Coordinates of C-alpha atoms in Angstrom, one line a residue:
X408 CA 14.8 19.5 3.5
X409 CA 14.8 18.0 7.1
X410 CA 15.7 14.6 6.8
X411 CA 12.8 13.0 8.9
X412 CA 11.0 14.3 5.6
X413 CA 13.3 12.4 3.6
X414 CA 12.9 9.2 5.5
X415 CA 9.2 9.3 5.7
X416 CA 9.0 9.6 1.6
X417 CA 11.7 6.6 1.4
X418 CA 9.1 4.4 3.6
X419 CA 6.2 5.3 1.5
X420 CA 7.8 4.2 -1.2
X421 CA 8.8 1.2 0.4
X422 CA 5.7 0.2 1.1
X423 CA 4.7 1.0 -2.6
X424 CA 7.2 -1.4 -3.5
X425 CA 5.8 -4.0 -1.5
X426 CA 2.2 -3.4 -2.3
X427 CA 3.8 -4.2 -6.1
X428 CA 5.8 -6.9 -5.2
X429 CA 2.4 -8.4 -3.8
X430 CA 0.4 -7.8 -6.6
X431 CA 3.4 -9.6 -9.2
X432 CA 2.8 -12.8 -7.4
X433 CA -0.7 -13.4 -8.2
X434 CA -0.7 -10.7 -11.5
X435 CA -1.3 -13.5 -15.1
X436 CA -1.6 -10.7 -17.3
X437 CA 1.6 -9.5 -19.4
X438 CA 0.9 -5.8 -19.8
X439 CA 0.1 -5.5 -15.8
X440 CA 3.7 -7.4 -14.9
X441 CA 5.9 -5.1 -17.2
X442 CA 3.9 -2.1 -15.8
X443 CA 4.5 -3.2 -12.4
X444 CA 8.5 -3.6 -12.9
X445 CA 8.7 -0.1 -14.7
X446 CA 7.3 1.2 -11.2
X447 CA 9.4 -0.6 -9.4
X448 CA 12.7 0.5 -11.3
X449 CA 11.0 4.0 -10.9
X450 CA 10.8 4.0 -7.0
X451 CA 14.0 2.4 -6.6
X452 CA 15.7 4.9 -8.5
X453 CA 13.9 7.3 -6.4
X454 CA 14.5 5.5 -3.5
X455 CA 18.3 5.7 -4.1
X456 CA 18.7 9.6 -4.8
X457 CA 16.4 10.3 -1.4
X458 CA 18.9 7.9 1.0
X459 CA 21.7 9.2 -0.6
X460 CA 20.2 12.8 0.3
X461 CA 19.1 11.7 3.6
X462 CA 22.7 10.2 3.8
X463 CA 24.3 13.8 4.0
X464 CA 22.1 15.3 6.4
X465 CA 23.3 14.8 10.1
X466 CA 21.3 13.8 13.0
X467 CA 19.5 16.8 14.8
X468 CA 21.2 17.0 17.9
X469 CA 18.7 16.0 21.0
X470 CA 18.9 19.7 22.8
X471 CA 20.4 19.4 26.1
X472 CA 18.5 19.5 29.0
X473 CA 17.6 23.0 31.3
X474 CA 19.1 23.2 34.7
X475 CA 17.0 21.0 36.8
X476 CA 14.9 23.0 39.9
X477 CA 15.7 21.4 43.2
X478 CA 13.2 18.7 44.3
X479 CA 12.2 18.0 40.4
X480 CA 15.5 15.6 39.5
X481 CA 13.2 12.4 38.8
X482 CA 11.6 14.7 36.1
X483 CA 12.4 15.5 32.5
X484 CA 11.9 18.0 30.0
X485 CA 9.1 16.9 27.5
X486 CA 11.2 18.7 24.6
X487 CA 13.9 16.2 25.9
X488 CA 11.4 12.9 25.6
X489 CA 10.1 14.4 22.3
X490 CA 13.4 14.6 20.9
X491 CA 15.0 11.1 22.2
X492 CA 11.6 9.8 21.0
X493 CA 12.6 10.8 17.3
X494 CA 16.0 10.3 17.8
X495 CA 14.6 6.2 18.5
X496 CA 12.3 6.1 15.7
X497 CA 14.7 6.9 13.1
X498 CA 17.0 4.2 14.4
X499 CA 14.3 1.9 14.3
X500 CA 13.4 2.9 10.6
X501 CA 15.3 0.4 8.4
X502 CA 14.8 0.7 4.9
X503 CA 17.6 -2.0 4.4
X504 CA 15.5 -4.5 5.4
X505 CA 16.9 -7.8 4.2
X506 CA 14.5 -9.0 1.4
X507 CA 13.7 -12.3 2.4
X508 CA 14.1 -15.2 -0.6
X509 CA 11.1 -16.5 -2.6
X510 CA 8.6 -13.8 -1.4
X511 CA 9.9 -10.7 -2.9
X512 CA 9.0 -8.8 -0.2
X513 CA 11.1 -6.9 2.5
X514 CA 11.3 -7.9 5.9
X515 CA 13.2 -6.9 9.0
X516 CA 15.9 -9.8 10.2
X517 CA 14.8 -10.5 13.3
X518 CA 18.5 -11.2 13.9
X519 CA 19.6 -7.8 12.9
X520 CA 21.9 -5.9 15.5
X521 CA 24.1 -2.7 15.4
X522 CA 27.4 -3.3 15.3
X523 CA 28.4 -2.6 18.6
X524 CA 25.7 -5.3 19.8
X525 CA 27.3 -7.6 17.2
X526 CA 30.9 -7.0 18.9
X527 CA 29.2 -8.1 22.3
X528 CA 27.9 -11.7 20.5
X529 CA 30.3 -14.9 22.0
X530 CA 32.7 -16.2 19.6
X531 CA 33.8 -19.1 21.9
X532 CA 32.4 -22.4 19.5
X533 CA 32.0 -22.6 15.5
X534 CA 28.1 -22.5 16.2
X535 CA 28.7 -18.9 17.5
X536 CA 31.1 -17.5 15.7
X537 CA 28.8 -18.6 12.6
X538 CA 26.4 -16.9 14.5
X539 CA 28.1 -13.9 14.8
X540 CA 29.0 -13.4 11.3
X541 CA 25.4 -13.9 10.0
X542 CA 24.7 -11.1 12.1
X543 CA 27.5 -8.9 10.9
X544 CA 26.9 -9.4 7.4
X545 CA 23.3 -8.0 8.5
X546 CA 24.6 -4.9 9.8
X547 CA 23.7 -2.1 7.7
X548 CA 27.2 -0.5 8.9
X549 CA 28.8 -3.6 7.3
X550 CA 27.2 -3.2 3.9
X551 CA 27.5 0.3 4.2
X552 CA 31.4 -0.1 4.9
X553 CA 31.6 -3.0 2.1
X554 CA 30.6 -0.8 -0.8
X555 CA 32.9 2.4 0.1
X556 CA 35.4 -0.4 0.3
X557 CA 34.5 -2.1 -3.3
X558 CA 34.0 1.6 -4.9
X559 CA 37.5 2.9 -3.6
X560 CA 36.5 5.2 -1.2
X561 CA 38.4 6.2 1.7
X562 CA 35.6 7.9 3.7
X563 CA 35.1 5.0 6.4
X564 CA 33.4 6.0 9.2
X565 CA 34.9 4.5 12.7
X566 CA 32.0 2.2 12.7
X567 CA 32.7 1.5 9.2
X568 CA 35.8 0.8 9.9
X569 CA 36.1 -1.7 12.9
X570 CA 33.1 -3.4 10.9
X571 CA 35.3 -4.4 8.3
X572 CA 38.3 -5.2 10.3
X573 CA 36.1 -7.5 12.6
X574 CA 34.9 -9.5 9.3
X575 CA 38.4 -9.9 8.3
X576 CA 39.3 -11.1 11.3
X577 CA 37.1 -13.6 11.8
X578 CA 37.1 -15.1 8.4
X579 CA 37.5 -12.4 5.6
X580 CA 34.8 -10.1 4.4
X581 CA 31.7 -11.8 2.7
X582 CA 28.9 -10.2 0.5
X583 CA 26.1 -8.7 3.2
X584 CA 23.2 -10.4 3.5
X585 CA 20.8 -7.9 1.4
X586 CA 22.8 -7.6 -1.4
X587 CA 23.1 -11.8 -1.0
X588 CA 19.5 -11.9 -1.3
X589 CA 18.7 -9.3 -3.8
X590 CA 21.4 -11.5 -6.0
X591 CA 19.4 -14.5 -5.5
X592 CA 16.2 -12.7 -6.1
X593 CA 17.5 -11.0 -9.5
X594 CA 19.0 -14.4 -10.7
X595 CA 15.4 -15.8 -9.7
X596 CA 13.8 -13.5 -12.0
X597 CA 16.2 -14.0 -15.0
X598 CA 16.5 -17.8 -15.2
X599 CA 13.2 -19.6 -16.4
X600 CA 14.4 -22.0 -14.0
X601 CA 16.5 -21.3 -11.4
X602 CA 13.4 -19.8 -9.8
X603 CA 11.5 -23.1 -10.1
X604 CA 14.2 -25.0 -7.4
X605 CA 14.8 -25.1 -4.4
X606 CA 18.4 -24.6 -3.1
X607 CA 19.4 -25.1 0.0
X608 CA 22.2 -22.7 1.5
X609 CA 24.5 -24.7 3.8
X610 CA 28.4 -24.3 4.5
X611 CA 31.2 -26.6 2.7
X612 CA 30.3 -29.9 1.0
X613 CA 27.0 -31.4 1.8
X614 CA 25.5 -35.0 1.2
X615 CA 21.5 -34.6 1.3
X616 CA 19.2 -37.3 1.8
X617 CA 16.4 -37.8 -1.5
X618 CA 13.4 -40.0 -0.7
X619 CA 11.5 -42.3 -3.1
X620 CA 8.1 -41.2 -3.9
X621 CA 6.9 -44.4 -4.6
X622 CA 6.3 -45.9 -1.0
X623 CA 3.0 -45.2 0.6
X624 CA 2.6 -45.7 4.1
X625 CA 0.4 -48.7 5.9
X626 CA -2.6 -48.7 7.8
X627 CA -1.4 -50.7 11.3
X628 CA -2.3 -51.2 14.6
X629 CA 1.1 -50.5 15.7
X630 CA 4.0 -48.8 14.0
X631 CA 5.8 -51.4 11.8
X632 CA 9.7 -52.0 13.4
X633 CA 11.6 -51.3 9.7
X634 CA 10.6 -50.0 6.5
X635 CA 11.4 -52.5 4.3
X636 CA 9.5 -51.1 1.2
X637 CA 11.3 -47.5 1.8
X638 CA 14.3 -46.4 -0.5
X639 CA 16.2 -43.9 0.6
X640 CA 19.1 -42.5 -1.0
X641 CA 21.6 -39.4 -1.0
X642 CA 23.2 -36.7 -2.9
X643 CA 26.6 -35.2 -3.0
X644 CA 27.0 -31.8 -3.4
X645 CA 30.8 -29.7 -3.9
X646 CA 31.4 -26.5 -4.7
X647 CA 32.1 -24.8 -8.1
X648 CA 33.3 -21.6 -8.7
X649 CA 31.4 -19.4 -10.7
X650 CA 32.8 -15.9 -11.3
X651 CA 31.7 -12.9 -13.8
X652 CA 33.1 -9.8 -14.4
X653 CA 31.5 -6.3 -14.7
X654 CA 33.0 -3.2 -15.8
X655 CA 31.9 0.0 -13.7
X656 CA 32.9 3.7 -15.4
X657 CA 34.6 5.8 -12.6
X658 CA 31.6 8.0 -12.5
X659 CA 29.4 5.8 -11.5
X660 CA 31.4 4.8 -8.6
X661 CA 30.7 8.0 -6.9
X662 CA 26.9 7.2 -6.9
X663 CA 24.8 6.2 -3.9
X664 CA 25.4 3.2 -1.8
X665 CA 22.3 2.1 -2.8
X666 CA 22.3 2.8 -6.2
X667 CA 25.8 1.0 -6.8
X668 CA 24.5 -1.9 -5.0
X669 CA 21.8 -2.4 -7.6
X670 CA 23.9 -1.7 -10.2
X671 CA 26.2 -4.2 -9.5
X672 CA 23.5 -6.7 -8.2
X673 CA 21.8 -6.5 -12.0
X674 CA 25.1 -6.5 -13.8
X675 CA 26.5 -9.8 -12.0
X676 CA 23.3 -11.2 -11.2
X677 CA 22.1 -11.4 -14.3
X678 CA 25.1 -13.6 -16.0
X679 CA 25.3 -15.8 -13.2
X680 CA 22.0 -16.6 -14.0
X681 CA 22.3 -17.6 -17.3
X682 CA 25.3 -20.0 -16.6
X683 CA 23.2 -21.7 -13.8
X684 CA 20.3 -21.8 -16.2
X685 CA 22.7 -23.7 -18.8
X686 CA 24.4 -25.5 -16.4
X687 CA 20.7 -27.1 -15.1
X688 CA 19.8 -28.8 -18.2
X689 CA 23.7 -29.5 -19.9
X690 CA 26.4 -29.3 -16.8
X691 CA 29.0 -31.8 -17.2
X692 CA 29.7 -32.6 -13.7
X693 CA 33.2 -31.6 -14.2
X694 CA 34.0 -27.9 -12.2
X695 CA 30.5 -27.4 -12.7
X696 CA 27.2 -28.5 -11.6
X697 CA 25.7 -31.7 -13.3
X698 CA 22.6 -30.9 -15.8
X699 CA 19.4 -33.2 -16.2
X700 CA 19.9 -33.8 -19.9
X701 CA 23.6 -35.2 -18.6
X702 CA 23.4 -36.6 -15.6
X703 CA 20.2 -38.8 -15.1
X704 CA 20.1 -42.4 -16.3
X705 CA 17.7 -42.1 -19.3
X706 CA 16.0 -45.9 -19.9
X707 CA 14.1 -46.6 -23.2
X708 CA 10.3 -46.5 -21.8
X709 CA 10.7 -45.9 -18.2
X710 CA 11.8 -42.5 -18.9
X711 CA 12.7 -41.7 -22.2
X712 CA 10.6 -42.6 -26.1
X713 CA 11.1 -41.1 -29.5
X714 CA 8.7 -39.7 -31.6
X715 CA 8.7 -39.8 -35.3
X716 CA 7.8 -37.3 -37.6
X717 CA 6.7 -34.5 -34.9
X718 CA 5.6 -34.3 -31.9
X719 CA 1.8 -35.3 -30.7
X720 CA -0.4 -35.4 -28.3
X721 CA -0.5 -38.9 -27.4
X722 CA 3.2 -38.6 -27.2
X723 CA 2.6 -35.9 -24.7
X724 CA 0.1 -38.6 -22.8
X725 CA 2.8 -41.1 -22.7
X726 CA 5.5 -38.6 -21.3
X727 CA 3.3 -37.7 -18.5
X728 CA 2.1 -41.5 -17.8
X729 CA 5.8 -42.5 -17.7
X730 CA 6.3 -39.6 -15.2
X731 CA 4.1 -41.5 -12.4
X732 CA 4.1 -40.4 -9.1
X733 CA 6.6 -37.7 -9.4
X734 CA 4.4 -35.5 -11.4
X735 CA 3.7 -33.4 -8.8
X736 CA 5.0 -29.8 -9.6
X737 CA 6.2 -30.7 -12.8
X738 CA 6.9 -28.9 -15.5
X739 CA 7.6 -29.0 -19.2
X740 CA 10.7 -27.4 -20.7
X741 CA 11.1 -26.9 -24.2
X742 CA 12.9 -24.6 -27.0
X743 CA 11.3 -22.0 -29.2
X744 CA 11.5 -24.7 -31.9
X745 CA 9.6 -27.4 -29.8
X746 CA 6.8 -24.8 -28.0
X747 CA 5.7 -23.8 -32.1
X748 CA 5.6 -27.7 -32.2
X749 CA 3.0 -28.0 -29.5
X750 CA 1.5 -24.8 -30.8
X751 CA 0.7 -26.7 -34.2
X752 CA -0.7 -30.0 -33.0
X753 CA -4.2 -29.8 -34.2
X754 CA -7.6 -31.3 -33.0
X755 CA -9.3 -33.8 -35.6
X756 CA -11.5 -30.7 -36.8
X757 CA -8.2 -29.0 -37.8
X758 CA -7.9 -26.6 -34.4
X759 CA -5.3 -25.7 -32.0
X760 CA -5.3 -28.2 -29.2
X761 CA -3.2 -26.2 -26.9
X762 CA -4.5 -22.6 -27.0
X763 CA -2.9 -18.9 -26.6
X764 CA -4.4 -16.8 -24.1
X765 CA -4.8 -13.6 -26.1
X766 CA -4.0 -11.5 -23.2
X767 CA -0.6 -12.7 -21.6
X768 CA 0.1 -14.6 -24.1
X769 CA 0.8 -17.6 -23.1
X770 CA -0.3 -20.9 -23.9
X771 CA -2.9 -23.1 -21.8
X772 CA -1.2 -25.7 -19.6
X773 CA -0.6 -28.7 -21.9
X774 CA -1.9 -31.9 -19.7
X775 CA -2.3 -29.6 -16.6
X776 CA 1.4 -28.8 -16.3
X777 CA 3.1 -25.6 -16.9
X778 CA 4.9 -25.2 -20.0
X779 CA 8.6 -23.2 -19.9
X780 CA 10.7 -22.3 -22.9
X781 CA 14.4 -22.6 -22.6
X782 CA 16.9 -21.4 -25.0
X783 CA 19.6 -23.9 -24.0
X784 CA 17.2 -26.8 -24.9
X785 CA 18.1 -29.0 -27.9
X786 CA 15.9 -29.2 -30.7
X787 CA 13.4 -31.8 -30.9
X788 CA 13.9 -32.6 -27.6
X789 CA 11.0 -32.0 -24.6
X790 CA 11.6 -32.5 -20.9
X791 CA 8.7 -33.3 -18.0
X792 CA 10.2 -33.4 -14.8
X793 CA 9.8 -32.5 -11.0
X794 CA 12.1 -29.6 -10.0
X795 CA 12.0 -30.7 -6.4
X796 CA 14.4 -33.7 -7.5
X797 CA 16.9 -31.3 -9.0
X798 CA 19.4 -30.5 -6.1
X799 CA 21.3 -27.5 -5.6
X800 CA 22.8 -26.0 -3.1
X801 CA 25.1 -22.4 -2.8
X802 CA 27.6 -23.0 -0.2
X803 CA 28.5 -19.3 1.1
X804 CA 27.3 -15.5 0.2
X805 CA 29.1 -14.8 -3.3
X806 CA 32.0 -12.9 -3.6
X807 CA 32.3 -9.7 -5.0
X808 CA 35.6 -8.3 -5.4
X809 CA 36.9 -4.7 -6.7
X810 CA 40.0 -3.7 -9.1
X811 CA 41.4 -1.0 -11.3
X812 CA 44.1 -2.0 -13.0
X813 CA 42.2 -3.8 -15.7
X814 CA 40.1 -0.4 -16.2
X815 CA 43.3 1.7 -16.1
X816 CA 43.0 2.9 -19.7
X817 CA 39.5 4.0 -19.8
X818 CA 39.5 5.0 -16.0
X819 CA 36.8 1.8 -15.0
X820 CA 36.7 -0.1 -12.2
X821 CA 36.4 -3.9 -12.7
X822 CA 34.2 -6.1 -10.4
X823 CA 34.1 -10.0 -9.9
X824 CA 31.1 -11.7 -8.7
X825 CA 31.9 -15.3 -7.7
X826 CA 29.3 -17.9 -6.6
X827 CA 30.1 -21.1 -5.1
X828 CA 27.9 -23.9 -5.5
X829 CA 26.5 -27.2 -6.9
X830 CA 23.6 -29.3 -8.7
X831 CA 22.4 -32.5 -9.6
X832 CA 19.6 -34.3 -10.6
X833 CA 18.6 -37.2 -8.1
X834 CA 15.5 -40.0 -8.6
X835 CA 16.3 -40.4 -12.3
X836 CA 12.1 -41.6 -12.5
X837 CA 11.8 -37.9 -11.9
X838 CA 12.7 -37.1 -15.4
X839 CA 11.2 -38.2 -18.5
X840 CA 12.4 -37.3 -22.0
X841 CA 11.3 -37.5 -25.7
X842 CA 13.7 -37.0 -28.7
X843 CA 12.5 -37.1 -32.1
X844 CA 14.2 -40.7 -33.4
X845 CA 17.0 -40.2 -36.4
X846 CA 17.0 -41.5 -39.6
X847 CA 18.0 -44.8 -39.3
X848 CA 17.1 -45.2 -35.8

């Protein structure tokens, strides 16, 4: 099969992918969104086996061009153009396209280069040599060279190789810049709430300023000289390592760049996401982020009440009245136990307040805000809160990094994802919770 066939299927089926990817983000209905993913893990399995065919096929060589008549030199053969021009189009085809976070969709990096354009960047301040690396962990030679290097392979191309010798020169190699995003994007998916912040991606330790909703601005003839009524504060954010390890059988390493990528994207991605979904509601601050439930001040009605027996709906009223301003984009978060609570609170005629829609399943927006079940929640505990004054931020691409001597005995190869990052809660009038009071209490 000529490979120009083989690229043109792989970009139909990326645009398949992104017609589906379109239609998740607006899709309520259960049935439709698992439908949808089993397409998706279809195409990108078939996705994988056609680049790792097109992979194997060689460029058709541009034929050379016929002896040139004298008096024609400023002219050129047309089979010559034709070929150049398809030569050009397949360089331009790039179905690595970095997938760019919070839409789900691919797009091209507008600062994408080749290599050797990369090689040509200035390196002469930290802004540029920053620069340059961005760029080089967007190289598709790069990430090309990075998983041969993770899998054990020694068949580098020259490319490959001064790829990875440049990264290591200028700072040590770094997980590229798709694979950083499709991490982000599976962890998004997995966590019921990692995908509800909104990190911020910034080098080394960071201190981030966090406004008070609570001042509105004045009607004046001319702009007032201070801002006396204005509060504005600042959080401090480290980094914590956060590693997991996945086991790859040596079979498997011999698979397609692609397909190895996504199997060690869903592997890692996945785990890291359920420690940074634990860590957001119960971190202890100590080599780890700080979680709401832990780290804001909680004051007896200002932000936190009891209820007695069970829960009610006026006890649902008073969360969201003690919530105030903030309760823009909030959300509730709640444990299996606590979401069959709201299910049974019951209308004076003995019906469901809070309905099930009978076709995703999911129950009607208590008080207007959305309603997300946790497993690391406490019992008898419900949180309403603004996501936007939960700060996080992952300080540099994650690590991935490759062994085999802890697979020795069953012929495996062991990989370590490591993220590096930190949280905390901010305004703690952002938060509001309700406990059910103990005996005693």
């Amino acid at each position: 099969m000529h490979k120009k066939k083989l690229l043109d299927m792989i970009a139909k089926k990326e645009a398949r992918k992104k017609e589906l990817s379109e239609k998740a983000k607006t899709s309520q209905d259960v049935a439709e969104l698992r439908s949808i993913n089993a397409e998706m893990e279809s195409l990108n399995g078939d996705i994988a086996e056609l680049r790792g065919m097109a992979d194997s096929i060689p460029e058709e060589p541009v034929p050379a061009a016929p002896p040139v008549a004298s008096g024609d030199e400023g002219k050129r053969s047309k089979e010559v153009e034709d070929a150049e021009a398809r030569r050009a189009g397949a360089q331009k085809l790039n179905p690595l396209a970095a997938i760019r976070i919070g839409t789900g969709t691919s797009a091209t990096d507008p600062d994408k280069r080749g290599f050797d354009d990369v090689l040509k960047m200035a390196t002469d301040t930290p802004e540029q040599k920053a620069e340059m690396r961005h760029a080089l962990f967007s190289a598709p030679e790069y990430r090309s060279g990075y998983f041969k290097m993770l899998a054990g392979r020694k068949d580098f191309t020259d490319v490959e190789k001064r790829a990875l010798t440049t990264a290591s020169d200028s700072g040590g190699a770094a997980v590229p810049t798709t694979t950083f995003n499709m991490i982000i994007q599976r962890m998004q998916q997995t966590s019921a709430l990692f995908g509800l912040l909104k990190p911020t991606y910034l080098p080394g330790n960071v201190v981030l300023p966090v406004a008070n909703a609570q001042t509105a601005a004045e009607w004046t003839d001319e702009a007032p000289a201070t801002d006396k009524d204005d509060t504005l504060t600042s959080v401090s954010l480290t980094a914590y390592a956060l590693s997991k390890f996945a086991k790859v059988k040596g079979q498997l390493i011999l698979m397609a760049i692609d397909a190895l990528e996504a199997y060690i994207v869903r592997a890692i991605g996945d785990q890291l996401a359920i420690a940074v979904e634990n860590a957001i509601l119960n971190g202890t601050g100590t080599k780890q982020p700080t979680g709401i439930l832990t780290g804001v001040t909680w004051t007896d009605g200002e932000n936190s009440a009891t209820f007695t027996d069970k829960l009610d709906y006026d006890n649902m009223v008073d969360a969201k009245k003690m919530l105030g301003l903030y309760r823009s984009n909030a959300v509730w978060v709640v444990n299996a136990a606590m979401e069959a609570a709201i299910y049974k609170i019951k209308t004076t005629v003995n019906q469901p307040l809070f309905t099930q829609n009978p076709i995703t399943g999911l129950i009607s927006n208590p008080l207007g805000f959305p309603l997300v079940v946790d497993y690391y929640m406490p019992d008898d505990t419900i949180l309403l809160f603004n996501p936007d004054y939960y700060f996080m931020n992952i300080n540099q691409n994650p690590m991935i990094e490759a062994n085999d001597s802890a697979g020795f005995m069953t012929t495996s190869r062991v990989f370590r994802g490591t993220l590096f990052a930190d949280a905390k809660p901010t305004l703690s009038e952002a938060f509001v919770k309700m406990t059910k009071a103990t005996a005693g209490g």
